[in-house]
């Protein structure tokens, strides 16, 4: 079968290549790739006791709508994107001692907070207050609210 005279295999392969390149570009623009240089989750790190949830957040000005899974445990916060978006977005682990929270201005959708990490202070995550409250419930670390 052909789409516009192009073999279907080429269309499919082109889409896959496009998706991989796009995912890597989003990682570079958002800062995920930079954070991963310092906070990439070590291979084999067990997450058996970590509890988490799927959420939306902004990383710099890039939107990750319902595509980031955040897990917390006694050691810190684990972030990973859904498998379909994983190219260029390795799972992250940030120890509690490296996490800093700043309250952001209130806006129409409610309060949100900036989360930054000590080794990448210029890259900030913007997370709404309800997600922050879930982290307070799930983890032992209590974020300032």
Coordinates of C-alpha atoms in Angstrom, one line a residue:
X1 CA 0.0 0.0 0.0
X2 CA 1.2 3.5 -0.8
X3 CA 0.4 6.9 0.7
X4 CA 0.8 9.6 -1.9
X5 CA 3.0 7.4 -4.0
X6 CA 5.4 6.7 -1.1
X7 CA 5.7 3.2 0.2
X8 CA 4.1 2.7 3.6
X9 CA 7.3 1.4 5.1
X10 CA 9.0 4.7 4.3
X11 CA 6.2 6.7 5.8
X12 CA 6.3 4.6 9.0
X13 CA 10.1 4.8 9.3
X14 CA 10.1 8.5 8.7
X15 CA 7.5 9.0 11.5
X16 CA 9.7 7.0 13.9
X17 CA 12.8 9.0 13.0
X18 CA 10.8 12.3 13.3
X19 CA 9.5 11.2 16.7
X20 CA 12.9 10.3 18.1
X21 CA 14.5 13.6 16.9
X22 CA 11.5 15.6 18.2
X23 CA 11.8 14.0 21.6
X24 CA 15.5 14.7 21.8
X25 CA 15.0 18.3 20.8
X26 CA 12.3 18.7 23.5
X27 CA 14.8 17.3 26.0
X28 CA 17.4 19.9 25.0
X29 CA 15.1 22.8 24.9
X30 CA 13.3 22.0 28.2
X31 CA 16.5 21.3 30.2
X32 CA 15.8 17.6 30.9
X33 CA 19.0 16.6 29.1
X34 CA 21.0 19.0 31.2
X35 CA 19.5 17.8 34.5
X36 CA 20.2 14.2 33.4
X37 CA 23.9 15.0 33.2
X38 CA 23.9 15.5 37.0
X39 CA 20.9 13.5 38.2
X40 CA 20.4 10.5 35.9
X41 CA 19.0 7.7 37.9
X42 CA 21.7 5.0 38.4
X43 CA 21.2 1.7 36.6
X44 CA 19.6 -0.9 38.8
X45 CA 18.4 1.6 41.4
X46 CA 15.4 -0.2 43.1
X47 CA 12.1 1.7 43.3
X48 CA 10.2 -1.0 45.2
X49 CA 9.2 1.3 48.1
X50 CA 8.8 4.4 46.0
X51 CA 5.2 5.7 45.7
X52 CA 4.2 8.0 42.9
X53 CA 1.8 9.5 40.5
X54 CA 1.5 10.8 37.0
X55 CA 1.3 14.6 36.7
X56 CA 1.7 17.6 34.4
X57 CA 4.5 20.1 34.9
X58 CA 6.5 22.7 33.1
X59 CA 10.2 22.4 32.8
X60 CA 11.4 25.8 31.9
X61 CA 8.8 26.8 29.4
X62 CA 8.2 23.3 28.0
X63 CA 4.9 21.6 28.9
X64 CA 4.8 18.0 30.0
X65 CA 1.1 17.4 30.2
X66 CA 0.2 14.2 32.1
X67 CA 3.5 12.6 30.9
X68 CA 5.8 12.8 33.9
X69 CA 5.7 10.1 36.6
X70 CA 7.0 11.3 39.9
X71 CA 8.0 8.9 42.6
X72 CA 9.3 9.7 46.1
X73 CA 11.1 7.6 48.7
X74 CA 13.3 8.2 51.7
X75 CA 16.3 9.1 49.5
X76 CA 14.7 11.6 47.1
X77 CA 12.5 12.3 44.1
X78 CA 12.5 10.2 41.0
X79 CA 11.2 11.6 37.7
X80 CA 10.5 9.8 34.4
X81 CA 8.5 10.4 31.3
X82 CA 6.1 7.9 29.7
X83 CA 7.8 5.3 27.6
X84 CA 6.6 6.8 24.3
X85 CA 8.5 10.0 25.1
X86 CA 11.5 8.4 26.7
X87 CA 14.0 9.2 23.9
X88 CA 16.4 11.9 25.3
X89 CA 14.6 11.8 28.6
X90 CA 16.4 9.3 30.9
X91 CA 14.9 8.7 34.3
X92 CA 16.1 11.1 37.0
X93 CA 16.8 10.8 40.7
X94 CA 17.4 13.9 42.8
X95 CA 18.3 13.5 46.5
X96 CA 16.2 15.6 49.0
X97 CA 19.3 17.6 49.9
X98 CA 19.6 19.0 46.4
X99 CA 15.9 20.1 46.1
X100 CA 14.9 23.7 46.6
X101 CA 11.2 25.0 46.5
X102 CA 10.1 28.6 45.8
X103 CA 6.5 29.7 45.9
X104 CA 5.4 31.3 42.6
X105 CA 2.8 34.0 42.1
X106 CA -0.8 32.8 42.3
X107 CA -2.6 32.7 39.0
X108 CA -6.0 31.8 37.6
X109 CA -5.5 28.1 37.9
X110 CA -4.3 28.4 41.5
X111 CA -0.9 28.5 43.2
X112 CA 2.1 26.8 41.8
X113 CA 5.7 26.4 42.9
X114 CA 9.1 26.3 41.3
X115 CA 11.4 23.3 42.1
X116 CA 15.1 23.6 41.3
X117 CA 18.0 21.4 41.9
X118 CA 21.4 22.6 43.4
X119 CA 23.5 21.4 40.5
X120 CA 21.2 22.9 37.8
X121 CA 19.8 26.0 39.5
X122 CA 18.8 27.8 36.3
X123 CA 16.4 25.1 35.2
X124 CA 13.2 25.1 37.1
X125 CA 10.2 22.9 37.3
X126 CA 6.8 24.6 37.7
X127 CA 4.4 22.3 39.5
X128 CA 0.9 23.1 40.7
X129 CA 0.0 23.0 44.4
X130 CA -2.1 19.9 44.2
X131 CA 0.8 17.9 42.8
X132 CA 3.0 19.3 45.6
X133 CA 0.4 18.2 48.2
X134 CA 0.5 14.7 46.8
X135 CA 4.3 14.7 47.2
X136 CA 3.9 15.9 50.8
X137 CA 1.5 12.9 51.5
X138 CA 3.7 10.4 49.7
X139 CA 7.1 11.3 50.9
X140 CA 8.7 12.0 54.2
X141 CA 10.2 15.2 53.0
X142 CA 7.8 18.1 53.6
X143 CA 8.0 20.8 51.0
X144 CA 7.2 24.3 52.2
X145 CA 3.7 25.4 51.1

